[in-house]
mmCIF file of C-alpha atoms in Angstrom:
data_model
loop_
_atom_site.group_PDB
_atom_site.id
_atom_site.type_symbol
_atom_site.label_atom_id
_atom_site.label_comp_id
_atom_site.label_asym_id
_atom_site.label_seq_id
_atom_site.Cartn_x
_atom_site.Cartn_y
_atom_site.Cartn_z
ATOM 1 C CA MET G 1 0.096 -0.090 0.139
ATOM 2 C CA SER G 2 1.379 3.379 -0.728
ATOM 3 C CA SER G 3 2.283 5.528 1.795
ATOM 4 C CA GLU G 4 -0.377 8.017 0.660
ATOM 5 C CA ASN G 5 -3.171 5.767 1.350
ATOM 6 C CA SER G 6 -1.738 4.804 4.671
ATOM 7 C CA SER G 7 -1.958 8.122 5.784
ATOM 8 C CA ALA G 8 -5.478 8.875 4.846
ATOM 9 C CA ASP G 9 -7.905 10.621 7.351
ATOM 10 C CA ASP G 10 -8.366 7.801 9.508
ATOM 11 C CA SER G 11 -11.270 9.525 11.273
ATOM 12 C CA SER G 12 -14.275 8.091 9.238
ATOM 13 C CA THR G 13 -12.957 4.402 9.665
ATOM 14 C CA ASP G 14 -10.783 2.310 12.567
ATOM 15 C CA ASP G 15 -7.488 0.125 11.209
ATOM 16 C CA VAL G 16 -8.135 -2.655 13.317
ATOM 17 C CA GLN G 17 -10.677 -4.685 15.640
ATOM 18 C CA ASP G 18 -10.019 -4.928 19.403
ATOM 19 C CA ASP G 19 -8.945 -8.972 18.565
ATOM 20 C CA GLY G 20 -6.041 -7.035 16.169
ATOM 21 C CA GLN G 21 -7.893 -8.129 12.789
ATOM 22 C CA ARG G 22 -7.472 -5.532 10.205
ATOM 23 C CA VAL G 23 -10.590 -3.656 8.495
ATOM 24 C CA TRP G 24 -10.212 -2.754 5.100
ATOM 25 C CA ASP G 25 -12.258 0.478 4.065
ATOM 26 C CA VAL G 26 -13.343 -1.017 0.902
ATOM 27 C CA VAL G 27 -12.844 -4.615 -0.533
ATOM 28 C CA VAL G 28 -13.298 -5.113 -4.072
ATOM 29 C CA VAL G 29 -14.363 -8.549 -5.402
ATOM 30 C CA GLY G 30 -13.424 -9.382 -9.317
ATOM 31 C CA ALA G 31 -10.714 -7.798 -10.945
ATOM 32 C CA GLY G 32 -12.315 -7.237 -14.542
ATOM 33 C CA PRO G 33 -12.694 -3.438 -15.894
ATOM 34 C CA ALA G 34 -15.675 -2.646 -13.376
ATOM 35 C CA GLY G 35 -13.770 -3.817 -9.912
ATOM 36 C CA ALA G 36 -10.572 -2.008 -11.220
ATOM 37 C CA SER G 37 -12.258 1.040 -11.730
ATOM 38 C CA ALA G 38 -13.820 0.374 -8.445
ATOM 39 C CA ALA G 39 -11.244 -0.086 -6.880
ATOM 40 C CA TYR G 40 -8.989 2.991 -8.202
ATOM 41 C CA ALA G 41 -11.888 5.265 -7.373
ATOM 42 C CA ALA G 42 -11.842 4.176 -3.892
ATOM 43 C CA ALA G 43 -7.876 4.174 -3.751
ATOM 44 C CA VAL G 44 -7.012 7.375 -5.375
ATOM 45 C CA ALA G 45 -9.693 9.006 -2.846
ATOM 46 C CA GLY G 46 -7.144 7.760 0.173
ATOM 47 C CA ARG G 47 -9.007 4.798 1.697
ATOM 48 C CA ARG G 48 -7.560 1.508 2.168
ATOM 49 C CA VAL G 49 -8.428 -0.648 -0.471
ATOM 50 C CA LEU G 50 -8.324 -4.532 -1.260
ATOM 51 C CA LEU G 51 -9.115 -6.170 -4.505
ATOM 52 C CA LEU G 52 -9.791 -9.993 -4.782
ATOM 53 C CA GLU G 53 -9.692 -11.594 -8.078
ATOM 54 C CA LYS G 54 -10.277 -15.910 -8.275
ATOM 55 C CA ALA G 55 -7.931 -16.095 -11.441
ATOM 56 C CA GLU G 56 -4.100 -15.228 -11.775
ATOM 57 C CA LEU G 57 -3.647 -12.095 -13.884
ATOM 58 C CA PRO G 58 -3.725 -11.415 -16.585
ATOM 59 C CA ARG G 59 -6.547 -14.115 -17.653
ATOM 60 C CA TYR G 60 -8.753 -14.554 -20.746
ATOM 61 C CA LYS G 61 -12.203 -13.154 -21.010
ATOM 62 C CA THR G 62 -14.997 -13.590 -23.822
ATOM 63 C CA CYS G 63 -14.900 -10.321 -25.034
ATOM 64 C CA GLY G 64 -15.124 -8.663 -28.607
ATOM 65 C CA GLY G 65 -12.830 -6.045 -27.025
ATOM 66 C CA GLY G 66 -14.114 -2.946 -28.607
ATOM 67 C CA ILE G 67 -13.452 0.417 -26.774
ATOM 68 C CA ILE G 68 -15.723 2.802 -27.647
ATOM 69 C CA GLY G 69 -16.291 7.009 -26.442
ATOM 70 C CA PRO G 70 -17.797 6.501 -23.349
ATOM 71 C CA SER G 71 -15.079 3.561 -22.234
ATOM 72 C CA ARG G 72 -12.356 5.597 -23.099
ATOM 73 C CA ASP G 73 -13.567 8.760 -20.951
ATOM 74 C CA SER G 74 -13.730 6.524 -18.083
ATOM 75 C CA LEU G 75 -10.081 5.660 -17.936
ATOM 76 C CA PRO G 76 -7.733 6.505 -15.044
ATOM 77 C CA PRO G 77 -5.834 9.739 -16.014
ATOM 78 C CA GLY G 78 -2.720 8.374 -17.998
ATOM 79 C CA PHE G 79 -3.838 5.420 -19.205
ATOM 80 C CA GLU G 80 -2.421 4.442 -22.646
ATOM 81 C CA LEU G 81 -4.658 2.002 -24.263
ATOM 82 C CA PRO G 82 -3.192 -0.891 -25.545
ATOM 83 C CA PHE G 83 -4.935 -0.713 -28.868
ATOM 84 C CA ARG G 84 -4.501 -3.748 -31.739
ATOM 85 C CA ASP G 85 -6.219 -1.683 -33.839
ATOM 86 C CA ARG G 86 -7.932 1.203 -34.731
ATOM 87 C CA VAL G 87 -11.496 1.413 -36.665
ATOM 88 C CA HIS G 88 -12.291 3.754 -39.353
ATOM 89 C CA ALA G 89 -14.612 1.150 -41.071
ATOM 90 C CA VAL G 90 -17.917 -0.979 -40.632
ATOM 91 C CA THR G 91 -18.952 -3.455 -43.084
ATOM 92 C CA PHE G 92 -22.535 -4.578 -42.324
ATOM 93 C CA SER G 93 -24.374 -7.530 -43.786
ATOM 94 C CA ASN G 94 -28.010 -9.105 -43.448
ATOM 95 C CA ASN G 95 -27.192 -12.308 -42.797
ATOM 96 C CA GLY G 96 -24.067 -12.071 -45.332
ATOM 97 C CA ARG G 97 -26.168 -10.463 -47.838
ATOM 98 C CA PHE G 98 -26.392 -6.612 -49.065
ATOM 99 C CA THR G 99 -23.173 -6.083 -47.801
ATOM 100 C CA ARG G 100 -22.206 -2.411 -47.561
ATOM 101 C CA THR G 101 -19.010 -0.656 -45.710
ATOM 102 C CA ARG G 102 -19.622 2.718 -44.012
ATOM 103 C CA ARG G 103 -16.059 4.729 -43.310
ATOM 104 C CA SER G 104 -15.152 7.399 -41.155
ATOM 105 C CA LYS G 105 -12.007 10.369 -41.375
ATOM 106 C CA GLN G 106 -11.961 9.742 -37.228
ATOM 107 C CA MET G 107 -11.475 7.044 -35.396
ATOM 108 C CA LEU G 108 -14.762 5.018 -34.480
ATOM 109 C CA PHE G 109 -13.362 3.229 -32.067
ATOM 110 C CA GLY G 110 -10.315 0.793 -30.809
ATOM 111 C CA LEU G 111 -9.426 -2.843 -30.298
ATOM 112 C CA ILE G 112 -7.855 -4.424 -27.602
ATOM 113 C CA ASN G 113 -7.528 -7.711 -25.866
ATOM 114 C CA ARG G 114 -8.808 -8.113 -22.787
ATOM 115 C CA PRO G 115 -6.005 -9.485 -20.972
ATOM 116 C CA GLU G 116 -3.393 -6.737 -21.419
ATOM 117 C CA PHE G 117 -6.282 -4.076 -20.641
ATOM 118 C CA ASP G 118 -7.489 -5.728 -17.769
ATOM 119 C CA GLN G 119 -3.958 -6.283 -16.348
ATOM 120 C CA GLN G 120 -3.239 -2.487 -17.203
ATOM 121 C CA LEU G 121 -6.532 -1.213 -15.282
ATOM 122 C CA VAL G 122 -5.169 -3.701 -12.164
ATOM 123 C CA GLU G 123 -1.984 -2.050 -12.238
ATOM 124 C CA HIS G 124 -3.627 1.886 -12.272
ATOM 125 C CA ALA G 125 -5.581 0.687 -9.166
ATOM 126 C CA GLN G 126 -2.258 -0.350 -7.625
ATOM 127 C CA LYS G 127 -0.452 2.436 -8.310
ATOM 128 C CA ALA G 128 -3.587 4.368 -6.689
ATOM 129 C CA GLY G 129 -2.686 2.585 -3.517
ATOM 130 C CA ALA G 130 -5.010 -0.449 -3.774
ATOM 131 C CA GLU G 131 -3.779 -4.129 -2.801
ATOM 132 C CA LEU G 132 -4.379 -7.007 -4.667
ATOM 133 C CA ARG G 133 -4.995 -10.256 -4.040
ATOM 134 C CA THR G 134 -5.338 -13.302 -6.702
ATOM 135 C CA GLY G 135 -6.101 -16.889 -6.858
ATOM 136 C CA VAL G 136 -8.811 -16.045 -3.871
ATOM 137 C CA THR G 137 -12.523 -17.314 -4.164
ATOM 138 C CA VAL G 138 -15.381 -15.353 -2.072
ATOM 139 C CA GLN G 139 -17.865 -17.858 -0.694
ATOM 140 C CA ARG G 140 -20.041 -15.230 0.743
ATOM 141 C CA VAL G 141 -20.674 -12.118 2.372
ATOM 142 C CA GLU G 142 -22.082 -11.804 5.614
ATOM 143 C CA GLN G 143 -23.750 -8.532 7.253
ATOM 144 C CA HIS G 144 -24.978 -9.937 10.491
ATOM 145 C CA GLY G 145 -23.857 -13.139 12.656
ATOM 146 C CA SER G 146 -20.711 -13.877 14.423
ATOM 147 C CA SER G 147 -18.559 -13.216 11.790
ATOM 148 C CA VAL G 148 -19.286 -9.721 11.966
ATOM 149 C CA PRO G 149 -18.004 -7.722 14.716
ATOM 150 C CA ASP G 150 -20.851 -4.655 14.233
ATOM 151 C CA ARG G 151 -23.108 -2.901 12.141
ATOM 152 C CA ARG G 152 -20.434 -0.770 10.121
ATOM 153 C CA THR G 153 -18.619 -4.001 9.235
ATOM 154 C CA VAL G 154 -19.356 -6.600 6.271
ATOM 155 C CA ALA G 155 -17.343 -9.931 6.730
ATOM 156 C CA VAL G 156 -15.882 -11.293 3.218
ATOM 157 C CA VAL G 157 -15.979 -14.935 3.959
ATOM 158 C CA LEU G 158 -13.198 -16.962 1.281
ATOM 159 C CA GLN G 159 -13.254 -20.479 0.446
ATOM 160 C CA ARG G 160 -10.511 -21.654 2.401
ATOM 161 C CA GLY G 161 -12.137 -20.128 5.636
ATOM 162 C CA GLU G 162 -10.042 -16.744 5.864
ATOM 163 C CA THR G 163 -12.527 -13.606 6.874
ATOM 164 C CA LEU G 164 -11.812 -10.269 5.619
ATOM 165 C CA LEU G 165 -13.475 -7.595 7.049
ATOM 166 C CA ALA G 166 -14.655 -4.209 5.415
ATOM 167 C CA ARG G 167 -16.750 -1.063 5.992
ATOM 168 C CA ALA G 168 -18.123 -1.500 2.553
ATOM 169 C CA VAL G 169 -17.853 -4.109 -0.054
ATOM 170 C CA VAL G 170 -18.191 -3.799 -4.131
ATOM 171 C CA GLY G 171 -18.914 -6.540 -6.190
ATOM 172 C CA ALA G 172 -17.834 -7.057 -9.351
ATOM 173 C CA ASP G 173 -17.332 -10.847 -9.464
ATOM 174 C CA GLY G 174 -19.671 -11.197 -13.050
ATOM 175 C CA SER G 175 -22.785 -11.853 -13.622
ATOM 176 C CA ALA G 176 -22.865 -15.490 -11.870
ATOM 177 C CA GLY G 177 -21.001 -14.133 -8.836
ATOM 178 C CA ARG G 178 -21.484 -14.499 -5.227
ATOM 179 C CA ILE G 179 -22.233 -10.687 -4.697
ATOM 180 C CA GLY G 180 -24.974 -10.275 -6.915
ATOM 181 C CA ALA G 181 -27.118 -12.988 -5.158
ATOM 182 C CA HIS G 182 -26.262 -11.614 -1.904
ATOM 183 C CA VAL G 183 -27.636 -8.515 -3.089
ATOM 184 C CA GLY G 184 -30.703 -10.021 -5.003
ATOM 185 C CA VAL G 185 -29.814 -8.808 -8.443
ATOM 186 C CA LYS G 186 -32.730 -10.087 -10.780
ATOM 187 C CA LEU G 187 -32.249 -10.849 -14.819
ATOM 188 C CA ASP G 188 -34.535 -9.615 -17.352
ATOM 189 C CA GLN G 189 -32.187 -10.869 -20.505
ATOM 190 C CA VAL G 190 -29.853 -13.234 -20.835
ATOM 191 C CA ASP G 191 -28.020 -14.176 -24.285
ATOM 192 C CA LEU G 192 -25.216 -16.677 -25.360
ATOM 193 C CA GLY G 193 -22.210 -15.222 -26.909
ATOM 194 C CA LEU G 194 -19.433 -17.696 -29.026
ATOM 195 C CA GLU G 195 -16.513 -16.766 -29.843
ATOM 196 C CA SER G 196 -13.253 -17.628 -31.786
ATOM 197 C CA GLU G 197 -9.843 -15.990 -31.655
ATOM 198 C CA ILE G 198 -8.473 -16.948 -35.226
ATOM 199 C CA PRO G 199 -4.725 -16.222 -35.935
ATOM 200 C CA VAL G 200 -4.552 -15.440 -39.896
ATOM 201 C CA PRO G 201 -1.681 -14.815 -42.661
ATOM 202 C CA GLU G 202 -0.387 -11.345 -43.028
ATOM 203 C CA THR G 203 -2.509 -11.460 -46.378
ATOM 204 C CA VAL G 204 -5.791 -11.785 -44.511
ATOM 205 C CA ALA G 205 -4.863 -9.303 -41.818
ATOM 206 C CA GLU G 206 -4.343 -6.682 -44.189
ATOM 207 C CA ASP G 207 -7.462 -7.262 -45.742
ATOM 208 C CA TRP G 208 -9.301 -6.173 -42.443
ATOM 209 C CA LYS G 209 -6.918 -3.663 -40.635
ATOM 210 C CA GLY G 210 -9.146 -0.816 -39.431
ATOM 211 C CA ARG G 211 -12.128 -2.209 -40.929
ATOM 212 C CA VAL G 212 -14.655 -4.551 -38.392
ATOM 213 C CA LEU G 213 -17.541 -6.306 -39.792
ATOM 214 C CA ILE G 214 -21.187 -6.789 -38.067
ATOM 215 C CA ASP G 215 -23.616 -9.353 -39.294
ATOM 216 C CA TRP G 216 -27.266 -9.067 -38.537
ATOM 217 C CA GLY G 217 -27.941 -12.584 -37.777
ATOM 218 C CA PRO G 218 -30.921 -15.468 -38.734
ATOM 219 C CA MET G 219 -32.328 -15.637 -35.445
ATOM 220 C CA PRO G 220 -34.080 -12.957 -33.660
ATOM 221 C CA GLY G 221 -31.937 -10.345 -31.449
ATOM 222 C CA SER G 222 -28.705 -12.133 -33.343
ATOM 223 C CA TYR G 223 -26.105 -10.665 -34.604
ATOM 224 C CA GLY G 224 -22.046 -11.180 -35.297
ATOM 225 C CA TRP G 225 -18.763 -9.680 -35.513
ATOM 226 C CA VAL G 226 -15.315 -9.956 -36.860
ATOM 227 C CA PHE G 227 -12.803 -7.455 -35.358
ATOM 228 C CA PRO G 228 -9.014 -7.504 -36.293
ATOM 229 C CA LYS G 229 -5.878 -7.514 -33.977
ATOM 230 C CA GLY G 230 -3.056 -7.623 -35.498
ATOM 231 C CA ASP G 231 -2.341 -10.855 -36.980
ATOM 232 C CA THR G 232 -5.910 -12.440 -34.746
ATOM 233 C CA LEU G 233 -9.466 -12.245 -36.147
ATOM 234 C CA THR G 234 -12.030 -12.088 -32.974
ATOM 235 C CA VAL G 235 -15.168 -13.669 -34.564
ATOM 236 C CA GLY G 236 -17.862 -14.223 -32.260
ATOM 237 C CA VAL G 237 -21.803 -14.257 -32.732
ATOM 238 C CA ILE G 238 -24.457 -13.293 -29.820
ATOM 239 C CA SER G 239 -28.421 -14.807 -29.649
ATOM 240 C CA ALA G 240 -30.632 -15.641 -26.601
ATOM 241 C CA ARG G 241 -29.853 -18.025 -24.457
ATOM 242 C CA GLY G 242 -32.025 -21.277 -25.257
ATOM 243 C CA GLU G 243 -30.764 -21.022 -28.900
ATOM 244 C CA GLY G 244 -27.616 -22.763 -28.374
ATOM 245 C CA ALA G 245 -27.201 -25.410 -31.086
ATOM 246 C CA ALA G 246 -28.535 -22.396 -33.447
ATOM 247 C CA THR G 247 -26.234 -20.029 -32.430
ATOM 248 C CA LYS G 248 -23.166 -22.547 -32.857
ATOM 249 C CA ARG G 249 -24.507 -23.180 -36.271
ATOM 250 C CA TYR G 250 -24.638 -19.580 -36.785
ATOM 251 C CA LEU G 251 -20.765 -18.987 -35.394
ATOM 252 C CA GLU G 252 -20.133 -22.089 -38.136
ATOM 253 C CA ASP G 253 -21.779 -20.984 -40.801
ATOM 254 C CA PHE G 254 -20.464 -17.482 -40.227
ATOM 255 C CA ILE G 255 -16.860 -18.137 -40.472
ATOM 256 C CA GLY G 256 -17.251 -20.572 -43.387
ATOM 257 C CA ARG G 257 -18.973 -17.859 -45.302
ATOM 258 C CA LEU G 258 -15.727 -15.484 -44.422
ATOM 259 C CA GLY G 259 -13.591 -17.744 -45.734
ATOM 260 C CA LEU G 260 -11.732 -18.530 -42.433
ATOM 261 C CA ALA G 261 -12.793 -22.232 -41.561
ATOM 262 C CA GLY G 262 -9.635 -23.494 -43.132
ATOM 263 C CA PHE G 263 -7.889 -21.318 -39.949
ATOM 264 C CA GLU G 264 -7.234 -23.456 -36.641
ATOM 265 C CA PRO G 265 -8.731 -21.253 -33.862
ATOM 266 C CA SER G 266 -6.090 -20.833 -30.850
ATOM 267 C CA ILE G 267 -9.218 -19.945 -28.446
ATOM 268 C CA SER G 268 -13.096 -20.911 -28.924
ATOM 269 C CA SER G 269 -15.183 -19.755 -25.787
ATOM 270 C CA GLY G 270 -18.417 -19.193 -24.847
ATOM 271 C CA HIS G 271 -20.263 -16.689 -22.187
ATOM 272 C CA LEU G 272 -23.628 -15.967 -21.105
ATOM 273 C CA THR G 273 -24.566 -11.857 -20.989
ATOM 274 C CA ARG G 274 -26.965 -11.041 -18.334
ATOM 275 C CA CYS G 275 -29.133 -7.521 -18.455
ATOM 276 C CA ARG G 276 -30.662 -6.364 -15.181
ATOM 277 C CA ALA G 277 -34.470 -6.117 -14.413
ATOM 278 C CA GLU G 278 -35.444 -2.385 -14.107
ATOM 279 C CA ASP G 279 -36.731 -2.972 -10.292
ATOM 280 C CA SER G 280 -33.322 -5.061 -9.795
ATOM 281 C CA PRO G 281 -31.376 -3.835 -6.410
ATOM 282 C CA LEU G 282 -28.006 -2.500 -6.849
ATOM 283 C CA SER G 283 -27.130 -2.642 -2.979
ATOM 284 C CA ARG G 284 -27.884 -4.484 0.042
ATOM 285 C CA GLY G 285 -26.863 -2.473 3.338
ATOM 286 C CA ARG G 286 -23.290 -1.951 3.172
ATOM 287 C CA VAL G 287 -22.588 -4.058 -0.086
ATOM 288 C CA LEU G 288 -22.892 -2.565 -3.626
ATOM 289 C CA VAL G 289 -22.795 -4.093 -7.081
ATOM 290 C CA CYS G 290 -21.471 -2.856 -10.724
ATOM 291 C CA GLY G 291 -20.655 -3.950 -13.980
ATOM 292 C CA ASP G 292 -21.957 -7.565 -14.727
ATOM 293 C CA ALA G 293 -22.893 -8.395 -11.333
ATOM 294 C CA ALA G 294 -25.346 -5.844 -11.210
ATOM 295 C CA GLY G 295 -26.614 -6.789 -14.981
ATOM 296 C CA LEU G 296 -25.343 -3.375 -16.374
ATOM 297 C CA LEU G 297 -24.704 -3.598 -20.378
ATOM 298 C CA GLU G 298 -26.422 -2.395 -23.316
ATOM 299 C CA PRO G 299 -29.292 -4.931 -23.981
ATOM 300 C CA TRP G 300 -29.480 -4.473 -28.107
ATOM 301 C CA THR G 301 -25.378 -4.600 -29.113
ATOM 302 C CA ARG G 302 -24.503 -6.255 -25.663
ATOM 303 C CA GLU G 303 -21.823 -3.816 -25.112
ATOM 304 C CA GLY G 304 -20.682 -4.298 -21.728
ATOM 305 C CA ILE G 305 -17.182 -2.562 -21.036
ATOM 306 C CA SER G 306 -17.954 0.790 -20.763
ATOM 307 C CA PHE G 307 -21.017 0.022 -18.710
ATOM 308 C CA ALA G 308 -18.578 -1.788 -16.601
ATOM 309 C CA LEU G 309 -15.985 0.877 -16.271
ATOM 310 C CA ARG G 310 -18.743 4.156 -15.541
ATOM 311 C CA SER G 311 -20.434 1.799 -13.079
ATOM 312 C CA GLY G 312 -17.217 0.913 -11.622
ATOM 313 C CA ARG G 313 -16.198 4.229 -10.818
ATOM 314 C CA LEU G 314 -19.158 5.309 -9.390
ATOM 315 C CA ALA G 315 -19.662 1.930 -7.196
ATOM 316 C CA GLY G 316 -15.860 3.095 -5.535
ATOM 317 C CA GLU G 317 -16.866 6.739 -5.234
ATOM 318 C CA TRP G 318 -19.917 5.795 -3.105
ATOM 319 C CA ALA G 319 -18.550 2.793 -1.540
ATOM 320 C CA VAL G 320 -16.049 5.297 -0.143
ATOM 321 C CA ARG G 321 -19.273 7.085 1.593
ATOM 322 C CA ILE G 322 -20.755 4.022 2.478
ATOM 323 C CA ALA G 323 -17.100 3.361 4.419
ATOM 324 C CA GLU G 324 -17.547 6.634 6.109
ATOM 325 C CA ALA G 325 -20.952 6.074 6.987
ATOM 326 C CA HIS G 326 -21.350 5.424 10.813
ATOM 327 C CA ASP G 327 -25.005 4.120 10.858
ATOM 328 C CA ALA G 328 -27.401 2.177 8.632
ATOM 329 C CA VAL G 329 -29.819 5.139 7.583
ATOM 330 C CA ASP G 330 -26.293 6.999 6.482
ATOM 331 C CA ALA G 331 -25.083 3.779 4.618
ATOM 332 C CA ARG G 332 -28.565 3.079 3.004
ATOM 333 C CA ARG G 333 -28.800 6.816 1.697
ATOM 334 C CA GLN G 334 -25.359 6.785 0.298
ATOM 335 C CA ALA G 335 -26.338 3.353 -1.433
ATOM 336 C CA LEU G 336 -29.676 5.009 -2.690
ATOM 337 C CA ASN G 337 -27.621 8.229 -4.252
ATOM 338 C CA TYR G 338 -25.354 5.596 -6.025
ATOM 339 C CA ALA G 339 -28.697 3.688 -7.162
ATOM 340 C CA PHE G 340 -30.167 7.228 -8.543
ATOM 341 C CA ALA G 341 -26.435 7.950 -10.577
ATOM 342 C CA VAL G 342 -26.332 4.296 -12.019
ATOM 343 C CA LYS G 343 -30.072 4.754 -13.110
ATOM 344 C CA ALA G 344 -29.763 8.239 -14.173
ATOM 345 C CA GLY G 345 -27.208 7.352 -16.947
ATOM 346 C CA LEU G 346 -26.421 3.943 -17.802
ATOM 347 C CA GLY G 347 -30.416 2.973 -16.837
ATOM 348 C CA VAL G 348 -31.624 5.363 -19.143
ATOM 349 C CA GLU G 349 -29.227 3.843 -22.101
ATOM 350 C CA MET G 350 -29.987 0.756 -20.927
ATOM 351 C CA SER G 351 -34.201 1.534 -21.401
ATOM 352 C CA VAL G 352 -33.801 2.834 -25.047
ATOM 353 C CA GLY G 353 -31.119 -0.106 -25.569
ATOM 354 C CA LYS G 354 -33.847 -2.376 -24.706
ATOM 355 C CA ARG G 355 -36.422 -0.556 -27.001
ATOM 356 C CA LEU G 356 -34.003 -1.087 -29.988
ATOM 357 C CA LEU G 357 -33.457 -4.686 -29.294
ATOM 358 C CA THR G 358 -37.242 -5.008 -29.384
ATOM 359 C CA ALA G 359 -37.692 -3.423 -32.737
ATOM 360 C CA PHE G 360 -34.688 -4.991 -33.933
ATOM 361 C CA GLU G 361 -35.783 -8.390 -33.283
ATOM 362 C CA ARG G 362 -38.498 -8.040 -35.284
ATOM 363 C CA ARG G 363 -36.983 -5.638 -38.178
ATOM 364 C CA PRO G 364 -33.520 -6.139 -38.444
ATOM 365 C CA GLY G 365 -34.191 -5.461 -42.552
ATOM 366 C CA LEU G 366 -35.011 -1.917 -41.575
ATOM 367 C CA PHE G 367 -32.046 -1.359 -39.221
ATOM 368 C CA HIS G 368 -29.719 -2.569 -41.720
ATOM 369 C CA ALA G 369 -31.173 -0.748 -44.549
ATOM 370 C CA ALA G 370 -31.426 2.403 -42.258
ATOM 371 C CA LEU G 371 -27.334 2.100 -41.221
ATOM 372 C CA THR G 372 -26.246 1.482 -44.665
ATOM 373 C CA GLY G 373 -28.545 3.771 -46.557
ATOM 374 C CA PHE G 374 -29.435 6.606 -44.479
ATOM 375 C CA ARG G 375 -27.063 9.104 -43.143
ATOM 376 C CA PRO G 376 -28.818 10.227 -39.823
ATOM 377 C CA ALA G 377 -28.605 6.618 -38.522
ATOM 378 C CA TRP G 378 -25.146 6.039 -39.477
ATOM 379 C CA ASN G 379 -24.072 9.740 -38.016
ATOM 380 C CA ALA G 380 -25.989 8.299 -34.553
ATOM 381 C CA PHE G 381 -23.815 5.101 -34.891
ATOM 382 C CA ARG G 382 -20.667 6.693 -35.227
ATOM 383 C CA GLU G 383 -21.324 9.522 -32.703
ATOM 384 C CA ILE G 384 -22.214 6.802 -30.366
ATOM 385 C CA THR G 385 -19.391 4.931 -30.678
ATOM 386 C CA GLN G 386 -16.813 8.049 -30.978
ATOM 387 C CA GLY G 387 -18.336 9.230 -27.614
ATOM 388 C CA SER G 388 -19.900 12.392 -28.615
ATOM 389 C CA THR G 389 -23.274 11.313 -27.542
ATOM 390 C CA SER G 390 -24.827 8.292 -25.847
ATOM 391 C CA LEU G 391 -28.122 6.329 -26.762
ATOM 392 C CA GLY G 392 -30.048 8.718 -23.867
ATOM 393 C CA GLU G 393 -28.655 11.686 -25.280
ATOM 394 C CA LEU G 394 -29.807 11.073 -28.910
ATOM 395 C CA VAL G 395 -33.168 9.997 -28.142
ATOM 396 C CA ARG G 396 -33.947 13.009 -25.168
ATOM 397 C CA GLY G 397 -32.409 15.836 -27.502
ATOM 398 C CA ARG G 398 -33.393 14.961 -30.970
ATOM 399 C CA PRO G 399 -36.990 14.667 -31.899
ATOM 400 C CA MET G 400 -36.388 12.790 -35.167
ATOM 401 C CA ALA G 401 -34.774 9.927 -32.814
ATOM 402 C CA GLN G 402 -37.734 9.986 -30.609
ATOM 403 C CA ARG G 403 -39.982 9.817 -33.459
ATOM 404 C CA ALA G 404 -37.977 6.944 -35.014
ATOM 405 C CA LEU G 405 -37.988 4.881 -31.830
ATOM 406 C CA ALA G 406 -41.688 5.093 -31.348
ATOM 407 C CA ALA G 407 -42.380 4.319 -34.727
ATOM 408 C CA LEU G 408 -40.066 1.110 -34.762
ATOM 409 C CA ASP G 409 -41.359 0.164 -31.237
ATOM 410 C CA PRO G 410 -44.856 1.291 -30.562
ATOM 411 C CA ARG G 411 -45.661 -1.433 -28.310
ATOM 412 C CA PRO G 412 -42.598 -1.579 -25.962
ATOM 413 C CA ALA G 413 -41.884 -5.725 -25.150
ATOM 414 C CA GLU G 414 -40.408 -7.330 -22.370
ATOM 415 C CA ARG G 415 -37.725 -9.993 -22.829
ATOM 416 C CA GLY G 416 -37.992 -13.056 -20.573
ATOM 417 C CA ALA G 417 -35.096 -14.428 -18.788
ATOM 418 C CA GLY G 418 -34.510 -17.106 -20.981
ATOM 419 C CA GLY G 419 -34.495 -14.470 -23.870
ATOM 420 C CA GLU G 420 -37.959 -15.072 -25.315
ATOM 421 C CA VAL G 421 -39.959 -11.839 -26.172
ATOM 422 C CA THR G 422 -43.340 -10.957 -24.905
ATOM 423 C CA SER G 423 -45.904 -8.619 -25.441
#
């Protein structure tokens, strides 16, 4: 820990219990983008922060690795993105047909490999004063009972029996993690993503340099992508859970159609993405959740990195306030403020994204035609990826966008936990 962290104002918290056990201001569970951002935000405020990760770092994550404008804007000062490519062109196709490429003079977004990106975020949190422990699995958190010395403390019980004490806990351990279950996170949409990392010869890599492919798929709400990263192409597809066999066939057909079937993937993986229900809690007592653990991601594209970075930063900032709270009422007030901050920004974007997904599931051809042939639609896509606007700002500030969304989705539908669409 840095000397700055150790000499922080100790009036809000105590270093040790009567039995000599140390009490952390904030314990963050999970060292992905959300957790590392939370740990950085709490540590840079001068708090004693412990970041726990069950894997050894760096580790692979199933992820396209697209870094859009909101992600870049949420990074710590001085963070140098490890871009493998910079995207200036997008090729759109509708299940392999009606292919068209749109280009931008300015970079649309960058592409990273998650192991490198996540490792750098963790290093920034450590430089800010956070302490990292890897190879640690959290079994449960307790806010009452014999393990908890007082009402200002949360017990984090590890799988091997050790108990850690904290004034606040941030859960960033993924959508199937223990902290989300403790908080009671409710999921409204579950999708299956399949991905292959395909090393390709230099001639093939050169053809993809600076350009990505987005293909609207054969199942409702599905799409595929090709993201170039130097000598490797990240190729993946996503669709509603329950369509596993069809999703696998889509990926196989997609790779074959692209002429990539002859290249052996270095990694093939799958992952479930989970979106929160609108009334899902974001806290319980002195425990907050963020990122995938809170079910925070954009429902249409399932983009999650920017949601992880932004919600992680908020969680870290509000965890500091919860750590300083001297009673349950004040802790609850700070947790509600965190929830309000998340819903006012990310929640609005999720609501718009959900309506877009509903419309896209019904009329993917119309989306394709708009993005490839209607300049305002392409401009909106470009501005969102570059970070000059967001889905929420787009709909709030542009009457044309409001009318288009209302026309596309006159009856907002709900998507069940299994991915089915219901009216």
